[in-house]
PDB file of C-alpha atoms in Angstrom:
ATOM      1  CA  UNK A   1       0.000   0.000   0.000  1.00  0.00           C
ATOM      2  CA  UNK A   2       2.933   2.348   0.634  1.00  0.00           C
ATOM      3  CA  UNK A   3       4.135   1.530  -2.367  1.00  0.00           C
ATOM      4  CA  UNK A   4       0.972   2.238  -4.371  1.00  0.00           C
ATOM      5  CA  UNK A   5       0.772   5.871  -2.480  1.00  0.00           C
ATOM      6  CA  UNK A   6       4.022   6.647  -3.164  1.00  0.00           C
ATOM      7  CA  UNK A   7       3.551   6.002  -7.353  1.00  0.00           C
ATOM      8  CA  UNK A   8       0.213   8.289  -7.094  1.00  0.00           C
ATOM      9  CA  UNK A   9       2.052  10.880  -4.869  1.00  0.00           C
ATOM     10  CA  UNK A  10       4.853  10.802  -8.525  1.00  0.00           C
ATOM     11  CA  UNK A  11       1.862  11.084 -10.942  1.00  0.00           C
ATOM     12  CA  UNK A  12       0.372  14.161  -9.193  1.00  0.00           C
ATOM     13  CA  UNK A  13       3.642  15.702  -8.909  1.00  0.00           C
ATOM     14  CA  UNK A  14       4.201  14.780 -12.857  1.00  0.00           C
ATOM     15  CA  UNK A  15       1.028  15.708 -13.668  1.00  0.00           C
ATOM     16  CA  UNK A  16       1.203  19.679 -11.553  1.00  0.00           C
ATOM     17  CA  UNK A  17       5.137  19.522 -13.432  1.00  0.00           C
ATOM     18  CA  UNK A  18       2.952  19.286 -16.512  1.00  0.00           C
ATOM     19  CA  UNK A  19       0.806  21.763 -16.252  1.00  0.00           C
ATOM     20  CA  UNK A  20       2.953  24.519 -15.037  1.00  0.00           C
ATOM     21  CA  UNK A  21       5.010  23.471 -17.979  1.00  0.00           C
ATOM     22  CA  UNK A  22       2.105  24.218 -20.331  1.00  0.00           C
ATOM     23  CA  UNK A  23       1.254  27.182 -18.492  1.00  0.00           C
ATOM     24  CA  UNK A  24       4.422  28.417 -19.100  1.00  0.00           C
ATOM     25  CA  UNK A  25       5.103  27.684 -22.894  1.00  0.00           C
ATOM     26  CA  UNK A  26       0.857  29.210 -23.035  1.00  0.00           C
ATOM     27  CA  UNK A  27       1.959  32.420 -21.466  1.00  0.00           C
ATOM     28  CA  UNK A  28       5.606  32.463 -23.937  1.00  0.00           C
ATOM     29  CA  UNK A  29       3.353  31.789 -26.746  1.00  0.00           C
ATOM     30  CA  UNK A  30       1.279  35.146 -25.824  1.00  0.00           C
ATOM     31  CA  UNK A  31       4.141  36.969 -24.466  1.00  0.00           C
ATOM     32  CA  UNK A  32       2.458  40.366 -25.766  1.00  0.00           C
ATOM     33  CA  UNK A  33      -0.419  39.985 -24.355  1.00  0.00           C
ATOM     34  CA  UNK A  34       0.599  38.556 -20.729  1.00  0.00           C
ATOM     35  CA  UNK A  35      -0.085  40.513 -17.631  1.00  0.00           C
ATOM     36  CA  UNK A  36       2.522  41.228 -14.539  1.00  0.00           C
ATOM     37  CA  UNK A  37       1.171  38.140 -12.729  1.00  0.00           C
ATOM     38  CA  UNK A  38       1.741  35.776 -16.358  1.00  0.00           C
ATOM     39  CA  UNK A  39       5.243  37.441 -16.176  1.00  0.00           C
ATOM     40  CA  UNK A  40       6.286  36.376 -12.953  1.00  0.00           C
ATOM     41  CA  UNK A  41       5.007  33.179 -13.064  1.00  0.00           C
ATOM     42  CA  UNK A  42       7.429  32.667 -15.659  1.00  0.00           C
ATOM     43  CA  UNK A  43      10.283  33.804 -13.204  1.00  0.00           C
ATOM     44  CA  UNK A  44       9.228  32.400 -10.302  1.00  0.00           C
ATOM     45  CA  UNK A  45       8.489  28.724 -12.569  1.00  0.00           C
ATOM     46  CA  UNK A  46      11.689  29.031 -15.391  1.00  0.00           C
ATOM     47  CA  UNK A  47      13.943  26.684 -12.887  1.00  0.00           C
ATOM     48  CA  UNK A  48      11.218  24.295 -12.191  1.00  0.00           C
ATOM     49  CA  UNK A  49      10.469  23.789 -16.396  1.00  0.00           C
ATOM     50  CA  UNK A  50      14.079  24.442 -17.331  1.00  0.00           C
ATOM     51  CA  UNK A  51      15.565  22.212 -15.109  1.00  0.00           C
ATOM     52  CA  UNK A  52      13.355  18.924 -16.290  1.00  0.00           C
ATOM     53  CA  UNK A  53      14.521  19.182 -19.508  1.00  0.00           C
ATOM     54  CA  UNK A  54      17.875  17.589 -20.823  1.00  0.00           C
ATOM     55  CA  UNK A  55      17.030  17.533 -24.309  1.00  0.00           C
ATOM     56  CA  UNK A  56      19.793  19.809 -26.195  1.00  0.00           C
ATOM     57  CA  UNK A  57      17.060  20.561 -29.436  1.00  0.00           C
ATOM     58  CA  UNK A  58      14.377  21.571 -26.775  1.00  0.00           C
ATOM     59  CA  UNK A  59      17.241  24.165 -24.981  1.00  0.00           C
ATOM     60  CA  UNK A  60      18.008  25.178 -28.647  1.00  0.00           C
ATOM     61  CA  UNK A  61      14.608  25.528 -29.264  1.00  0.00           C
ATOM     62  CA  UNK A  62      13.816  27.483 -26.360  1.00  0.00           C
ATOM     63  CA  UNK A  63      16.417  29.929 -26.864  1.00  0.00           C
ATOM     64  CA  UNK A  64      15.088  30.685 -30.568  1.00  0.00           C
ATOM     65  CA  UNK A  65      11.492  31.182 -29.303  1.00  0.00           C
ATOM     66  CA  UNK A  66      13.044  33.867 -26.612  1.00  0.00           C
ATOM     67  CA  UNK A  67      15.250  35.757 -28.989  1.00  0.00           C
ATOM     68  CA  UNK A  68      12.227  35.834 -31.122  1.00  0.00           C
ATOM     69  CA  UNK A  69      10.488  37.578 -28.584  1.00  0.00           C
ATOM     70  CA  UNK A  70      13.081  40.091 -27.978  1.00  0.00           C
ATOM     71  CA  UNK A  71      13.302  41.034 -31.920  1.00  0.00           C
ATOM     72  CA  UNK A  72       9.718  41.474 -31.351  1.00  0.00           C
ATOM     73  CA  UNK A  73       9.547  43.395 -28.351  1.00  0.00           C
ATOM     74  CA  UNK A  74      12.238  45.484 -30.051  1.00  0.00           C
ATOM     75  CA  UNK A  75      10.454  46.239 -33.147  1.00  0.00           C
ATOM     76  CA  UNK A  76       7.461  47.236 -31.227  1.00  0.00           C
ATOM     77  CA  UNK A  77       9.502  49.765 -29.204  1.00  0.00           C
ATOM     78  CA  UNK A  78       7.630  52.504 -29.736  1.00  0.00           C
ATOM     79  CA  UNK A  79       4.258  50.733 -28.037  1.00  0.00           C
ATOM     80  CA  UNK A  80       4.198  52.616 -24.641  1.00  0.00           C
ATOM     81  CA  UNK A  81       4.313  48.956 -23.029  1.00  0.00           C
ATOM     82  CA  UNK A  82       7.326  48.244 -23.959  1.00  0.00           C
ATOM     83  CA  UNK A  83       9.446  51.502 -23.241  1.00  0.00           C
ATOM     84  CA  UNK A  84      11.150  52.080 -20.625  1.00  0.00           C
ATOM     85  CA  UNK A  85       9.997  54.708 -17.563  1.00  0.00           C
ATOM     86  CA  UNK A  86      11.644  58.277 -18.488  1.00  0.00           C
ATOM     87  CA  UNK A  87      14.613  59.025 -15.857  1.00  0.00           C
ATOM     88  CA  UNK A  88      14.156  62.676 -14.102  1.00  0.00           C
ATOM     89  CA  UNK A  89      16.239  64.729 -16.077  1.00  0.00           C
ATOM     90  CA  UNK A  90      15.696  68.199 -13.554  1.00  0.00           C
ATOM     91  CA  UNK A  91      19.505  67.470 -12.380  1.00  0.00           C
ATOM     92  CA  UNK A  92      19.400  71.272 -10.675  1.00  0.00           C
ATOM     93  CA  UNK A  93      16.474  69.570  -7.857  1.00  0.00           C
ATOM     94  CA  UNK A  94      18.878  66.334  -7.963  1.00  0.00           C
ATOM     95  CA  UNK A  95      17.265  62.476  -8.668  1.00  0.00           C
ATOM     96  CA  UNK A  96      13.648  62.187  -8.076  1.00  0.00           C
ATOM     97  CA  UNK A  97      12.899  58.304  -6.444  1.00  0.00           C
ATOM     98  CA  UNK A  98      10.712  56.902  -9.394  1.00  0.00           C
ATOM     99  CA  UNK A  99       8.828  53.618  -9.999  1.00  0.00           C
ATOM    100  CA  UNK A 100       9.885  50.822 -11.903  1.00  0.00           C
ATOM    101  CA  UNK A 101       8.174  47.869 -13.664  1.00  0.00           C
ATOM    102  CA  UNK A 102      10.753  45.731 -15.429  1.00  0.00           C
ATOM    103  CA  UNK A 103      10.902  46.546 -19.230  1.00  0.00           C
ATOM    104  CA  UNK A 104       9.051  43.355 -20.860  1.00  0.00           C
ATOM    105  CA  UNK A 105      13.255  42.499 -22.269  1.00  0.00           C
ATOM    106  CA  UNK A 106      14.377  42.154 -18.993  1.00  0.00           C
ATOM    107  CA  UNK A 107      11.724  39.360 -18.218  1.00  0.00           C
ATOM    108  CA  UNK A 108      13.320  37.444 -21.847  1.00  0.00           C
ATOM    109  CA  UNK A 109      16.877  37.930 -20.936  1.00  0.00           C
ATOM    110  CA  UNK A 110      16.712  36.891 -17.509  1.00  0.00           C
ATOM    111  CA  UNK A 111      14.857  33.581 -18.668  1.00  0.00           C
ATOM    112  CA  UNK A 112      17.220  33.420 -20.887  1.00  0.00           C
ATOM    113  CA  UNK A 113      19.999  33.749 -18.240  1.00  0.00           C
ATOM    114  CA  UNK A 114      18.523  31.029 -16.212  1.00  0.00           C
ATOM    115  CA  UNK A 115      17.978  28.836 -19.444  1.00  0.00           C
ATOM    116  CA  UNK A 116      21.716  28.649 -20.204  1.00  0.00           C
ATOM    117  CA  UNK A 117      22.896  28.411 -17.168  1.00  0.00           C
ATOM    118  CA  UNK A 118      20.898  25.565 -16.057  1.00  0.00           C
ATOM    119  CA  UNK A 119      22.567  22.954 -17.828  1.00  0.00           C
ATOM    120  CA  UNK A 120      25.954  22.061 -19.337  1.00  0.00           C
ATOM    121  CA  UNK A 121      26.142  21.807 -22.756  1.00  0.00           C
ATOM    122  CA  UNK A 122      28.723  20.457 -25.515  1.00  0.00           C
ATOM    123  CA  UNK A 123      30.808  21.996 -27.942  1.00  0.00           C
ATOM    124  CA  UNK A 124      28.413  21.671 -30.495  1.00  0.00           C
ATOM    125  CA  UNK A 125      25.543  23.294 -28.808  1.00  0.00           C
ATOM    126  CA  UNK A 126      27.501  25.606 -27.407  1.00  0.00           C
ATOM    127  CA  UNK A 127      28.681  27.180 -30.604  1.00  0.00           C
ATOM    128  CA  UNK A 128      24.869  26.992 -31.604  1.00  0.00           C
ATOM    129  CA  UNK A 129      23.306  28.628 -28.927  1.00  0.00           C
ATOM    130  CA  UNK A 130      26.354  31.470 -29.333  1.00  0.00           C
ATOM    131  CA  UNK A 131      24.524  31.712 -33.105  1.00  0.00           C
ATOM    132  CA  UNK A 132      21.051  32.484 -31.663  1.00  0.00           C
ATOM    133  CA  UNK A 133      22.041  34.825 -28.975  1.00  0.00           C
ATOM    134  CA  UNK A 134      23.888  37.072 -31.355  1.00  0.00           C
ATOM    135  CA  UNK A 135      21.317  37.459 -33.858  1.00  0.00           C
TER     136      UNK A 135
END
């Protein structure tokens, strides 16, 4: 009986790995049209969905849907979304404390951060992920 709880205790834990997986790739998928809360989820969940995966083509894969995002984010620069907060330039009254939301970039490059640096990769995919990141 311990044995059988212990295989249903794995399936629910695959299963809840599964979903936030979907979740995740969902929210990528829609990446201009994600809230703040879809946005952290994918911080707060990149380890957990990065870190199950071993597959090099998936990593590869990954790393060409994220730069495809950034292209886009950059092309639609002028969106008011997607800029960043103005800094106080009144330098005479010195630096005004402002607020600041994360430019939508900074949520792509810090996945991708945490993509690369969660596994070690080869030679080969090495020289191939160098390809993607400086396109």
């Amino acid at each position: 009986m311990m044995q059988r709880d212990s295989s249903a205790e794995g399936d629910a834990k695959d299963v809840l790995s599964k979903n936030t997986e979907n979740k995740f790739m969902q929210i990528l998928h829609n990446y201009a049209d994600t809230s703040l809360e879809d946005k952290r989820f994918l911080i707060v969940n990149c380890d957990n969905v990065f870190g199950e995966r071993d597959d090099f083509d998936w990593m590869l894969a990954m790393l060409d849907t994220l730069a495809g995002l950034l292209e886009e984010i950059d092309r639609n620069s002028t969106n008011s979304r997607h800029k960043l907060p103005d800094v106080p330039s009144d330098a005479g009254v010195g630096r005004n404390p402002w607020s600041f939301t994360p430019h939508n970039a900074q949520y792509i490059t810090y996945l991708m951060s945490r993509l690369l640096g969660s596994k070690a990769v080869d030679v080969r995919s090495r020289n191939l992920i160098h390809k993607v990141i400086l396109r």
